[in-house]
Every structure is written in structure tokens, then in C-alpha cells.
């Protein structure tokens, strides 16, 4: 009877749909998304216009540029190629210029030659690496010729495509190529941007056949040796299993290397929707297993200090961290960052000194007494990072073993450094710097010696520019840094993807501290009245009052360790 009822319902539904002209009556079944997950597939596909009969050279160039929004099913920009004369060489995958489309100006100084000036705000290179650039005018030159049918077509065009900053995130999607940190415990994401078409092939090619982004290359480790390459075409079977064909040199590698290669591949291809990976040589499977890596997730509840003490705030109750809560309570801390295992923390005291807090002893050790120190940061090895506000290059790292390391290459050219934080994987460091009144978020790779001791910072990259007076900075997740600034009319949080665009959210009131949580969607702020806020979409919801300090977390203990 259930079957008869189901058939009756189906028939009724079909009749209703049939009455709605233009609505499809069937579609494939697709899995839904996990809570908080975002789709890697485009919400819609751009189909640019074809060249119009009788179009002028300027119109042909303008149409060609607009056709950059449509990579097509094969990712070769076939529609854009319709604006080219036969046999014209043009490589659309050479890179992207991200611009402000309303500022494009096309001129034809002479017949058959067209210049387009535009205001570039970012670029993406052939590896998919995004780089913000200072907004400035660029000029692209095109040569055109009349064809046998009398229509103008392009005979010379700059390689790459142009996309407005509004269209860019719809045509190119964000993926991550994963490398190991130098301790082999963490996977470190290197953000790349590719068209969604053939994304698995592009990510595989970037991981196996290319180098990491320049600023990160000396701070991460890949287990793919130079002798191993991958076929840059990755078929995906039922169940979203990707088959990655490797060169024969893979057969001579030891099991540990193969396992870590597979781990990198699976993590990287997961960002394209792939659920599992099979490595092959000559179509024969290569035996390998994914290795365990350390998570960088943090506890979802806020870590604070109030009149009740220091610990995780659930409702009105503080859940203390054994040992550390006692250590924090014994000092006058104005900023606290807790290590992943919750066995150590670092704090800036009201007297301006930086200390390390020990959960086992419940005590504090003064590490840095230099004047005008900013909030310190602690990395996975328990090393504390400290720097004076007015001397950005004087970064010092204090190891658990008692070494005081003067870190070379720190923040060249910065006037002041207001905030600095090590990423939860310990491979990257971000800073909120001010130079000649201009506030910006910078990032650099951390270079370590064979013992894992930090020795220098790589050349920094500027991620984004923040408006207002700089206040604080925190890693919100593995790829996003949050920068807190303040103006007369309130506060602003700049959410900056490390290797991507940024977004801003306004917050009323005077916010004094920022901390990441389980995701970008739940960043927290503390105002100068002790009110704690959490982000809800684009607004801020009050969650607690009478908070003295909002602490930051560098991860959570491994299973069976810590609290």
C-alpha cells in the first residue's frame, strides 16, 4: 500500500509540474553540503556574446575582454577565441588581471591598433597564485586586421584574460594546494585560484609538477620529489575518486614517502570535491595510505578571563584549563595566547613584559622586557614570538629550551607593527603594520633550521589594506586573517584570505580585541566595556558581558592529550 501511495503522490507531482511550462520534470540526484561547507561549483555559467557583424575594432576588443568571463566546458575560452583571426596565438591560462571594469577605456590611435587602459587591483599568475597590487593604470595593446568577409578580428593579443573584481570570484574559484610543515605534523594550505572546469587536473598539476608560491616555498615541505611528475589530466570515477597517473620514478620511492604524497593529494583534491585518490603508474595502482596529521581547529567556545577566572566560557560558567588558569590568574595579563596542547601559553602583562606560562608548574617566566612590546604569539613548538611596536625588524623568538633567537628578515620597510600572530601550523606569520599612515596586513613564511628552530622570515607579501587605526589581528582559520581597526564611527574587521581577496564587516562601538573560532563565520570581538560579540552573518551578536580579556587559541590538544 505504501508503494501505491507513493506512486499516487508521484503522479500528482508530475501533473503539477507538467502544468508549469518551462520547469524541468527530472534532474540528477546530488549530495547536499555539510553544515558550513561551501560549494566549489559555480552558481551559474557565463555565456559571453559572440562577435557582432560590422563591429568596429574597439568593439571587437571590448567583446574579447568581456569573453574572459566564459572559460567554456574545456577551460580554453572558446568564445573569446571567436574574436581572434585564424592561427592567432593566445594563451588564456597565462594569468589574470583583476580590474575595475567601469574604468576601462578603449582607444584606436590608428587603424588596426587598439589600446585598452584599465585599473588593475590584483593579478593571478599561471600557477594560480593571487597577488594584490597597488591600483594603477595598465595598458593592453591589440592588433587587428580585416578578414576575407570584411569583419575585424584580433591578430595579436596579450596572453591571459581580464576579469573585473566583481566577476572574478564567480569565474575563478579558490582551492588549496597542501604541503607539510617542517615538522611533518601539519598540512599547510597554499591558496590557488582556477576555473572550476578541470579543477582536479589543475590542482594536481600545481602540487606535483610545480613549486609552492614564492613567499611560502622555503617554509613548507613537499614529499613529491623532482623526479616524479603527474599527468595533468585527472579523471574522476563514480564516488568522486580521482585517478592520478604518476611517472615511473614513483615506483622507487619508500612507503613513507608514498603515504605522505597521497596525503597531500587527498587534502588538495578534497577542495575540488574529490573524496578519495588512487595513485597509479602505467594505470596500475600504487599502494599507499593516508597518514594522520595534526588538526588546527580550536574549541568553539570563547577563551576568556573575567572575575570568575580564566578558561572557556559556557553561559556564565568558566571551565578552567588545569594549570594554565592558575598561571594566568597569578599574573596581570592584558593579552593571552594559549598553545595547542594547552600546556603552555604566552601573555603580555600590564607592566609591558612578555611571559611564558607553564601549566605544569602554574608559574610564569619573564622572556622579554623591551619597551613597547605588542601582544606575543606562541607556535606549535612552544616558541614565543615577541617584537616592539616601533621596531618591526627586531622580532625575537624564545624556545622552550631557553634559546633567544633574533629572527632575521622581519618586516623590512614597516614603520610600526601593531599586531603579529603565528599561524596555527607554525609555517606562516601575519602582521598588521603601519607605514606612513597606511595600515596593511602582511604575511611571511617562517624558515626553520633542521631542528625546527626559527631562523628567519621570508620576504613578506602585502595581503590587503585596512582603513582606520590598527588595533589587533588574529588567524580566523587556516587561510584567513582578521584585522581589527577602529575609526570615529566604530570598528571594522578586515577578513583577508592569505592569497585571495578580502571583505570587511563593520562593528559598532570601540572594539579592543579579536579572536578566531571554529570558522570565519564565528569570529569574536571584545569591546572596551567588556562586552563579548560573535559574528552572525554580517552582524555582531552580544554573547557575554564583564569580560576582561579575550584570549586566542593556537589549536586543540591531540586525542588523549591535554584537557
Coordinates of C-alpha atoms in Angstrom, one line a residue:
X1 CA 0.0 0.0 0.0
X2 CA 3.0 2.3 0.7
X3 CA 4.1 1.7 -2.9
X4 CA 0.6 2.6 -4.3
X5 CA 0.5 5.7 -2.2
X6 CA 4.0 6.7 -3.3
X7 CA 3.0 6.2 -7.0
X8 CA -0.1 8.3 -6.5
X9 CA 1.9 11.1 -5.0
X10 CA 4.5 10.9 -7.8
X11 CA 1.7 11.1 -10.4
X12 CA 0.2 14.1 -8.7
X13 CA 3.5 15.8 -8.5
X14 CA 4.2 15.1 -12.2
X15 CA 0.8 16.6 -13.1
X16 CA 1.6 19.7 -11.2
X17 CA 5.0 20.1 -12.8
X18 CA 3.5 19.5 -16.3
X19 CA 1.2 22.4 -15.7
X20 CA 4.2 24.7 -15.1
X21 CA 5.6 25.4 -18.6
X22 CA 9.4 25.6 -18.7
X23 CA 10.0 23.7 -15.5
X24 CA 12.2 20.5 -15.8
X25 CA 10.4 17.3 -14.7
X26 CA 13.6 15.4 -13.8
X27 CA 17.2 16.1 -12.7
X28 CA 20.1 14.1 -11.3
X29 CA 20.3 13.5 -7.5
X30 CA 23.2 15.4 -6.0
X31 CA 24.5 15.2 -2.4
X32 CA 24.0 18.2 -0.2
X33 CA 26.7 20.1 1.6
X34 CA 27.8 19.6 5.2
X35 CA 27.0 22.5 7.6
X36 CA 29.3 25.4 7.0
X37 CA 30.6 23.9 3.7
X38 CA 30.6 25.9 0.5
X39 CA 30.2 24.6 -3.0
X40 CA 33.2 24.6 -5.3
X41 CA 30.8 24.6 -8.3
X42 CA 29.7 27.8 -10.0
X43 CA 26.3 29.1 -9.2
X44 CA 25.8 30.0 -12.8
X45 CA 27.8 29.9 -16.1
X46 CA 28.6 33.0 -18.1
X47 CA 28.0 32.7 -21.8
X48 CA 29.5 35.9 -23.4
X49 CA 28.2 37.4 -26.6
X50 CA 29.8 36.4 -29.9
X51 CA 31.4 39.0 -32.2
X52 CA 28.6 41.1 -33.8
X53 CA 28.5 41.7 -37.6
X54 CA 30.0 45.1 -38.5
X55 CA 31.7 45.6 -35.1
X56 CA 34.4 48.2 -35.0
X57 CA 38.0 47.3 -33.8
X58 CA 37.2 48.9 -30.5
X59 CA 34.0 46.8 -30.1
X60 CA 35.9 43.6 -31.0
X61 CA 38.5 44.2 -28.3
X62 CA 35.8 45.1 -25.8
X63 CA 33.9 41.9 -26.6
X64 CA 37.1 39.9 -26.4
X65 CA 37.8 41.2 -22.9
X66 CA 34.2 40.5 -21.8
X67 CA 34.5 37.0 -23.1
X68 CA 37.1 36.3 -20.4
X69 CA 34.1 35.6 -18.1
X70 CA 33.3 32.4 -20.1
X71 CA 36.1 29.7 -19.9
X72 CA 33.7 27.2 -21.5
X73 CA 33.4 23.5 -20.8
X74 CA 37.0 22.7 -21.7
X75 CA 38.5 25.7 -20.0
X76 CA 40.0 27.0 -23.2
X77 CA 37.9 30.2 -23.6
X78 CA 36.4 29.1 -26.9
X79 CA 34.1 32.1 -27.1
X80 CA 36.9 34.5 -26.7
X81 CA 38.8 32.8 -29.5
X82 CA 36.0 33.7 -31.8
X83 CA 37.3 37.3 -31.7
X84 CA 40.7 36.1 -32.9
X85 CA 41.8 35.7 -36.5
X86 CA 42.6 32.2 -37.6
X87 CA 46.1 30.9 -36.4
X88 CA 46.4 33.8 -33.8
X89 CA 48.4 32.6 -30.8
X90 CA 46.9 33.4 -27.5
X91 CA 47.3 31.6 -24.1
X92 CA 44.4 32.4 -21.8
X93 CA 45.9 30.4 -19.0
X94 CA 49.0 32.6 -18.7
X95 CA 47.3 34.6 -15.9
X96 CA 44.5 37.0 -14.9
X97 CA 44.4 40.8 -14.4
X98 CA 41.7 41.7 -11.9
X99 CA 40.4 45.2 -12.6
X100 CA 37.6 47.6 -12.0
X101 CA 35.5 47.2 -15.1
X102 CA 33.9 50.6 -15.0
X103 CA 37.3 52.3 -15.6
X104 CA 38.2 50.5 -18.9
X105 CA 38.9 52.9 -21.7
X106 CA 39.4 51.8 -25.3
X107 CA 41.1 53.9 -27.9
X108 CA 42.1 53.4 -31.5
X109 CA 45.1 55.7 -32.3
X110 CA 45.4 54.2 -35.8
X111 CA 43.6 51.7 -38.0
X112 CA 44.1 48.1 -36.8
X113 CA 45.6 49.1 -33.5
X114 CA 43.6 49.3 -30.3
X115 CA 44.7 50.2 -26.7
X116 CA 42.7 49.4 -23.7
X117 CA 43.6 51.1 -20.4
X118 CA 42.4 49.7 -17.1
X119 CA 42.8 49.9 -13.4
X120 CA 44.4 46.7 -12.1
X121 CA 43.8 45.7 -8.4
X122 CA 45.2 42.1 -8.4
X123 CA 46.8 39.5 -10.6
X124 CA 46.8 35.7 -10.8
X125 CA 49.8 34.0 -12.4
X126 CA 49.9 30.8 -14.4
X127 CA 50.3 28.8 -11.2
X128 CA 47.0 30.2 -9.8
X129 CA 48.7 32.4 -7.2
X130 CA 46.7 35.6 -6.4
X131 CA 48.6 38.8 -5.6
X132 CA 47.1 42.1 -4.7
X133 CA 48.7 45.1 -6.5
X134 CA 48.5 48.8 -5.9
X135 CA 45.7 50.1 -8.0
X136 CA 47.2 51.7 -11.1
X137 CA 46.6 52.1 -14.8
X138 CA 47.8 49.4 -17.2
X139 CA 47.5 49.5 -21.0
X140 CA 46.9 46.4 -23.2
X141 CA 47.6 46.7 -26.9
X142 CA 45.9 44.7 -29.6
X143 CA 46.5 44.4 -33.4
X144 CA 43.5 43.7 -35.7
X145 CA 43.0 43.0 -39.3
X146 CA 40.0 42.7 -41.7
X147 CA 39.2 39.2 -42.7
X148 CA 38.0 38.0 -46.1
X149 CA 34.4 38.5 -45.0
X150 CA 35.2 42.2 -44.1
X151 CA 35.0 41.7 -40.3
X152 CA 37.7 42.8 -37.9
X153 CA 39.4 40.2 -35.9
X154 CA 42.4 40.3 -33.4
X155 CA 45.7 39.1 -34.8
X156 CA 47.8 39.9 -31.7
X157 CA 46.6 39.9 -28.1
X158 CA 48.3 39.8 -24.7
X159 CA 48.3 36.4 -23.1
X160 CA 45.9 35.9 -20.2
X161 CA 42.5 37.3 -19.5
X162 CA 40.9 40.3 -17.8
X163 CA 38.2 40.0 -15.2
X164 CA 36.5 42.6 -13.1
X165 CA 36.8 42.2 -9.4
X166 CA 33.1 41.6 -9.2
X167 CA 33.2 38.7 -11.7
X168 CA 36.5 37.2 -10.6
X169 CA 35.2 35.0 -7.7
X170 CA 32.4 33.7 -9.9
X171 CA 34.7 32.6 -12.8
X172 CA 37.7 31.6 -10.7
X173 CA 37.3 29.6 -7.5
X174 CA 39.5 29.2 -4.5
X175 CA 41.4 25.9 -4.0
X176 CA 44.2 24.9 -1.7
X177 CA 47.4 23.0 -2.5
X178 CA 48.6 21.4 0.6
X179 CA 52.2 20.9 1.8
X180 CA 53.7 19.7 5.0
X181 CA 55.1 21.9 7.7
X182 CA 58.7 21.3 8.5
X183 CA 57.8 19.0 11.5
X184 CA 55.6 16.9 9.2
X185 CA 52.7 17.2 11.6
X186 CA 50.6 19.8 9.9
X187 CA 49.2 20.3 6.4
X188 CA 49.8 23.9 5.2
X189 CA 47.4 25.3 2.6
X190 CA 48.8 27.3 -0.3
X191 CA 45.7 29.1 -1.8
X192 CA 45.3 29.0 -5.6
X193 CA 42.7 30.2 -8.0
X194 CA 41.5 28.2 -11.0
X195 CA 38.4 28.0 -13.2
X196 CA 36.1 25.3 -11.9
X197 CA 36.4 23.3 -15.1
X198 CA 39.1 20.6 -14.8
X199 CA 39.9 21.9 -11.3
X200 CA 41.2 18.5 -10.1
X201 CA 43.7 18.4 -13.0
X202 CA 44.8 22.0 -12.3
X203 CA 45.3 21.3 -8.6
X204 CA 47.2 18.1 -9.2
X205 CA 49.5 19.8 -11.7
X206 CA 50.1 22.6 -9.3
X207 CA 51.0 20.2 -6.5
X208 CA 53.1 17.7 -8.3
X209 CA 54.6 19.5 -11.3
X210 CA 55.1 23.0 -9.9
X211 CA 56.6 24.8 -6.9
X212 CA 54.8 26.3 -3.9
X213 CA 54.1 30.0 -4.0
X214 CA 57.3 32.0 -3.9
X215 CA 56.7 33.6 -0.5
X216 CA 55.9 30.2 1.1
X217 CA 58.4 27.9 -0.7
X218 CA 61.2 27.9 1.9
X219 CA 58.7 27.3 4.8
X220 CA 56.9 24.1 3.7
X221 CA 57.9 20.7 2.5
X222 CA 56.5 18.6 -0.4
X223 CA 57.1 14.8 -0.5
X224 CA 56.9 14.8 -4.3
X225 CA 60.5 14.6 -5.5
X226 CA 61.6 16.4 -8.6
X227 CA 61.9 13.0 -10.3
X228 CA 58.2 12.4 -10.1
X229 CA 55.6 14.1 -12.3
X230 CA 51.9 13.8 -12.8
X231 CA 49.8 13.6 -16.0
X232 CA 47.9 16.9 -15.8
X233 CA 44.6 15.2 -16.6
X234 CA 42.8 13.6 -13.6
X235 CA 39.7 11.5 -14.4
X236 CA 37.2 11.1 -11.6
X237 CA 35.3 7.9 -11.3
X238 CA 31.9 7.2 -9.6
X239 CA 32.0 8.2 -5.9
X240 CA 34.4 11.1 -6.7
X241 CA 37.6 9.0 -6.7
X242 CA 40.4 10.7 -8.6
X243 CA 42.9 8.7 -10.6
X244 CA 46.3 10.4 -10.6
X245 CA 48.8 9.0 -13.1
X246 CA 52.4 9.4 -11.9
X247 CA 55.7 8.9 -13.7
X248 CA 57.6 5.6 -13.3
X249 CA 60.0 7.2 -10.8
X250 CA 57.3 6.8 -8.1
X251 CA 57.9 3.1 -8.0
X252 CA 61.3 3.5 -6.5
X253 CA 60.1 5.6 -3.5
X254 CA 59.8 4.2 0.0
X255 CA 56.4 3.6 1.7
X256 CA 56.6 6.6 4.0
X257 CA 57.2 9.0 1.1
X258 CA 54.3 7.5 -0.9
X259 CA 52.0 7.7 2.1
X260 CA 52.7 11.4 2.5
X261 CA 52.4 12.0 -1.2
X262 CA 48.9 10.5 -1.1
X263 CA 48.1 12.6 2.0
X264 CA 49.0 15.8 0.1
X265 CA 47.0 14.7 -2.9
X266 CA 43.8 13.8 -1.0
X267 CA 43.9 17.0 1.0
X268 CA 44.5 19.2 -2.0
X269 CA 41.9 17.5 -4.2
X270 CA 39.3 17.5 -1.5
X271 CA 39.0 21.2 -2.1
X272 CA 37.7 20.3 -5.6
X273 CA 35.1 17.9 -4.4
X274 CA 37.2 14.7 -4.7
X275 CA 36.6 12.2 -1.8
X276 CA 39.5 9.8 -2.4
X277 CA 42.6 9.4 -4.6
X278 CA 44.3 6.5 -6.3
X279 CA 47.9 7.0 -7.4
X280 CA 48.8 5.0 -10.5
X281 CA 51.9 4.2 -12.6
X282 CA 51.0 2.9 -16.1
X283 CA 47.4 2.5 -14.9
X284 CA 48.5 0.1 -12.1
X285 CA 47.6 1.2 -8.6
X286 CA 50.4 2.3 -6.3
X287 CA 50.0 1.1 -2.7
X288 CA 49.8 4.0 -0.2
X289 CA 47.8 5.1 2.8
X290 CA 46.9 8.5 4.1
X291 CA 48.9 9.5 7.3
X292 CA 47.4 11.2 10.3
X293 CA 48.1 14.9 10.5
X294 CA 47.5 17.4 13.3
X295 CA 44.3 19.4 13.2
X296 CA 44.3 23.2 13.6
X297 CA 40.7 23.5 14.7
X298 CA 40.1 25.3 18.0
X299 CA 37.4 25.0 20.7
X300 CA 34.1 26.5 19.6
X301 CA 33.6 28.3 23.0
X302 CA 35.4 31.5 23.8
X303 CA 38.5 31.5 25.9
X304 CA 38.4 34.5 28.3
X305 CA 39.3 35.9 31.6
X306 CA 36.7 37.5 33.9
X307 CA 36.1 38.0 37.6
X308 CA 35.5 34.2 37.9
X309 CA 38.9 33.3 36.4
X310 CA 40.5 32.2 33.2
X311 CA 39.1 29.5 30.9
X312 CA 36.4 28.5 28.5
X313 CA 33.2 30.5 28.9
X314 CA 30.0 28.4 28.6
X315 CA 27.0 30.5 29.5
X316 CA 28.0 32.2 32.7
X317 CA 30.4 29.5 33.8
X318 CA 34.2 29.4 33.4
X319 CA 35.7 26.0 32.7
X320 CA 39.3 26.3 33.7
X321 CA 42.3 24.8 32.0
X322 CA 44.3 22.7 34.5
X323 CA 47.5 24.6 35.5
X324 CA 47.2 27.3 32.9
X325 CA 44.2 29.0 34.5
X326 CA 46.1 29.2 37.8
X327 CA 49.1 30.6 35.9
X328 CA 47.0 33.3 34.1
X329 CA 45.3 34.2 37.4
X330 CA 48.6 34.7 39.1
X331 CA 49.7 37.5 36.7
X332 CA 48.2 40.7 35.5
X333 CA 47.7 39.7 31.9
X334 CA 46.2 42.1 29.2
X335 CA 46.6 39.6 26.3
X336 CA 46.9 35.8 26.4
X337 CA 47.5 33.2 23.6
X338 CA 47.3 29.5 24.5
X339 CA 49.3 26.8 22.8
X340 CA 47.6 23.9 21.0
X341 CA 48.3 21.4 23.8
X342 CA 47.3 23.9 26.5
X343 CA 50.4 23.1 28.3
X344 CA 52.0 26.5 27.7
X345 CA 50.7 30.0 27.0
X346 CA 52.2 33.4 26.4
X347 CA 50.9 36.7 27.8
X348 CA 51.6 40.4 27.7
X349 CA 51.4 41.8 31.2
X350 CA 50.1 45.2 32.3
X351 CA 53.7 46.2 33.0
X352 CA 54.6 45.6 29.3
X353 CA 56.6 42.4 29.8
X354 CA 56.1 39.2 27.8
X355 CA 56.0 35.9 29.7
X356 CA 55.6 32.2 29.1
X357 CA 53.0 30.5 31.3
X358 CA 53.5 26.8 32.3
X359 CA 50.5 24.6 33.0
X360 CA 52.7 22.0 34.9
X361 CA 54.2 24.5 37.4
X362 CA 51.4 27.1 37.3
X363 CA 54.1 29.7 37.1
X364 CA 55.3 32.4 34.7
X365 CA 58.8 33.1 33.2
X366 CA 59.6 36.6 32.0
X367 CA 61.0 36.4 28.5
X368 CA 61.1 39.9 27.1
X369 CA 61.4 43.2 28.9
X370 CA 62.0 45.5 26.0
X371 CA 59.8 48.6 25.9
X372 CA 56.6 48.9 23.9
X373 CA 56.1 45.2 23.2
X374 CA 53.0 44.1 21.4
X375 CA 50.8 41.0 22.1
X376 CA 53.1 37.9 21.8
X377 CA 52.3 34.7 19.9
X378 CA 53.2 31.1 20.5
X379 CA 53.8 28.4 17.8
X380 CA 53.3 24.6 17.9
X381 CA 56.7 24.0 19.4
X382 CA 56.0 26.3 22.3
X383 CA 58.3 29.0 20.9
X384 CA 57.1 32.5 21.9
X385 CA 57.4 35.4 19.4
X386 CA 57.8 39.0 20.5
X387 CA 58.5 42.3 18.9
X388 CA 58.5 46.0 20.0
X389 CA 55.8 48.1 18.3
X390 CA 58.2 50.7 16.9
X391 CA 61.0 48.3 15.9
X392 CA 59.3 45.8 13.5
X393 CA 62.6 44.2 12.4
X394 CA 63.5 43.3 16.0
X395 CA 61.5 40.0 16.2
X396 CA 62.8 37.6 18.8
X397 CA 61.7 34.0 19.3
X398 CA 62.1 32.3 22.7
X399 CA 62.3 28.5 22.5
X400 CA 61.2 26.1 25.3
X401 CA 64.9 25.1 25.6
X402 CA 65.8 28.7 26.6
X403 CA 67.2 29.9 23.3
X404 CA 66.7 33.5 22.4
X405 CA 66.6 33.8 18.6
X406 CA 66.9 37.1 16.8
X407 CA 64.8 36.3 13.7
X408 CA 66.3 37.7 10.5
X409 CA 64.5 39.3 7.7
X410 CA 61.5 40.5 9.8
X411 CA 59.1 43.0 8.2
X412 CA 61.5 45.1 6.1
X413 CA 60.2 48.6 5.3
X414 CA 57.5 48.6 8.0
X415 CA 57.2 51.7 10.2
X416 CA 55.4 50.2 13.1
X417 CA 54.0 46.7 13.8
X418 CA 50.7 46.8 15.8
X419 CA 49.9 43.1 15.9
X420 CA 51.6 39.9 14.9
X421 CA 50.4 36.2 15.0
X422 CA 51.9 32.9 14.0
X423 CA 49.6 30.6 12.1
X424 CA 48.3 27.5 13.9
X425 CA 50.5 25.3 11.7
X426 CA 53.6 27.3 12.6
X427 CA 54.7 27.8 9.0
X428 CA 53.4 31.4 8.4
X429 CA 53.2 34.6 10.3
X430 CA 51.0 37.6 9.8
X431 CA 51.3 41.2 10.9
X432 CA 49.3 44.4 11.0
X433 CA 51.8 47.1 10.1
X434 CA 51.6 50.8 9.6
X435 CA 53.9 52.7 7.3
X436 CA 53.5 56.5 6.7
X437 CA 49.9 56.3 7.9
X438 CA 49.0 53.4 5.7
X439 CA 47.7 50.3 7.5
X440 CA 48.2 46.9 5.8
X441 CA 48.2 43.2 6.5
X442 CA 51.4 41.4 5.7
X443 CA 52.3 37.7 5.7
X444 CA 55.6 35.9 5.5
X445 CA 56.8 32.3 5.7
X446 CA 58.8 31.1 8.7
X447 CA 62.1 29.5 7.8
X448 CA 63.5 27.0 10.3
X449 CA 66.7 25.0 10.6
X450 CA 66.8 21.2 10.7
X451 CA 66.0 21.2 14.4
X452 CA 62.8 23.2 13.8
X453 CA 64.2 26.4 15.3
X454 CA 63.1 29.6 13.5
X455 CA 65.9 31.5 11.9
X456 CA 64.4 34.0 9.6
X457 CA 61.2 35.2 7.9
X458 CA 60.9 35.1 4.1
X459 CA 60.1 38.1 2.0
X460 CA 56.7 39.4 3.1
X461 CA 53.7 39.8 0.8
X462 CA 51.1 42.5 1.3
X463 CA 47.7 40.9 1.6
X464 CA 45.4 43.9 2.0
X465 CA 45.0 47.4 3.2
X466 CA 42.9 48.2 6.2
X467 CA 41.2 51.5 6.9
X468 CA 41.2 53.2 10.3
X469 CA 43.5 52.9 13.3
X470 CA 45.0 49.5 13.7
X471 CA 44.0 47.5 16.8
X472 CA 44.6 43.8 16.5
X473 CA 45.0 40.7 14.4
X474 CA 44.2 37.0 14.6
X475 CA 44.1 33.9 12.4
X476 CA 40.5 33.1 11.9
X477 CA 41.1 29.8 10.2
X478 CA 43.9 28.2 8.1
X479 CA 43.7 30.7 5.2
X480 CA 42.1 33.8 6.7
X481 CA 43.5 36.6 8.9
X482 CA 41.2 39.0 10.6
X483 CA 42.5 42.6 11.1
X484 CA 40.6 44.8 13.6
X485 CA 40.8 48.6 13.0
X486 CA 38.9 51.5 14.6
X487 CA 37.5 54.8 13.3
X488 CA 35.4 57.6 14.9
X489 CA 32.2 55.9 13.9
X490 CA 33.0 52.4 15.0
X491 CA 35.2 49.4 14.3
X492 CA 35.9 47.3 11.2
X493 CA 37.1 43.7 10.7
X494 CA 39.0 43.1 7.5
X495 CA 38.7 39.4 6.7
X496 CA 41.8 38.7 4.5
X497 CA 42.3 35.5 2.6
X498 CA 46.0 34.7 2.5
X499 CA 46.3 34.5 -1.2
X500 CA 42.9 36.0 -2.1
X501 CA 40.5 38.9 -1.9
X502 CA 39.3 40.5 1.3
X503 CA 35.9 41.5 2.8
X504 CA 35.0 43.9 5.6
X505 CA 32.4 43.9 8.3
X506 CA 31.5 46.9 10.4
X507 CA 31.0 46.7 14.1
X508 CA 29.5 49.5 16.3
X509 CA 31.4 50.5 19.4
X510 CA 35.1 50.5 20.4
X511 CA 36.4 47.0 19.9
X512 CA 39.7 46.2 21.6
X513 CA 40.4 42.5 20.9
X514 CA 39.8 39.9 18.2
X515 CA 40.0 36.1 18.2
X516 CA 39.3 33.4 15.8
X517 CA 36.9 30.5 16.5
X518 CA 36.0 27.3 14.6
X519 CA 35.4 29.2 11.3
X520 CA 35.5 32.6 9.7
X521 CA 31.7 32.8 10.4
X522 CA 32.2 32.9 14.1
X523 CA 35.0 35.4 14.8
X524 CA 34.7 37.1 18.2
X525 CA 35.3 40.7 19.3
X526 CA 35.6 42.3 22.7
X527 CA 34.7 46.0 23.3
X528 CA 36.1 48.4 25.8
X529 CA 33.2 47.8 28.2
X530 CA 33.9 44.1 28.4
X531 CA 31.1 43.0 26.1
X532 CA 31.8 40.0 24.0
X533 CA 30.4 39.7 20.5
X534 CA 30.3 36.9 17.9
X535 CA 29.8 37.4 14.2
X536 CA 26.4 36.2 12.8
X537 CA 26.5 36.7 9.0
X538 CA 27.2 40.4 8.6
X539 CA 26.1 41.5 12.1
X540 CA 27.5 41.1 15.6
X541 CA 25.6 39.4 18.4
X542 CA 26.3 40.1 22.1
X543 CA 27.1 36.9 23.9
X544 CA 28.6 37.8 27.2
X545 CA 29.5 40.8 29.5
X546 CA 32.1 41.7 32.1
X547 CA 34.9 40.0 30.2
X548 CA 38.4 41.3 31.0
X549 CA 40.4 39.6 28.3
X550 CA 39.6 37.7 25.1
X551 CA 42.3 35.1 24.6
X552 CA 43.3 33.4 21.4
X553 CA 43.8 29.7 20.8
X554 CA 46.5 28.0 18.6
X555 CA 44.7 24.7 18.2
X556 CA 43.3 21.9 20.4
X557 CA 45.0 19.1 22.2
X558 CA 45.6 15.9 20.3
X559 CA 43.3 13.0 21.2
X560 CA 44.2 11.9 24.7
X561 CA 46.5 14.9 25.3
X562 CA 45.8 17.9 27.4
X563 CA 42.3 18.8 28.6

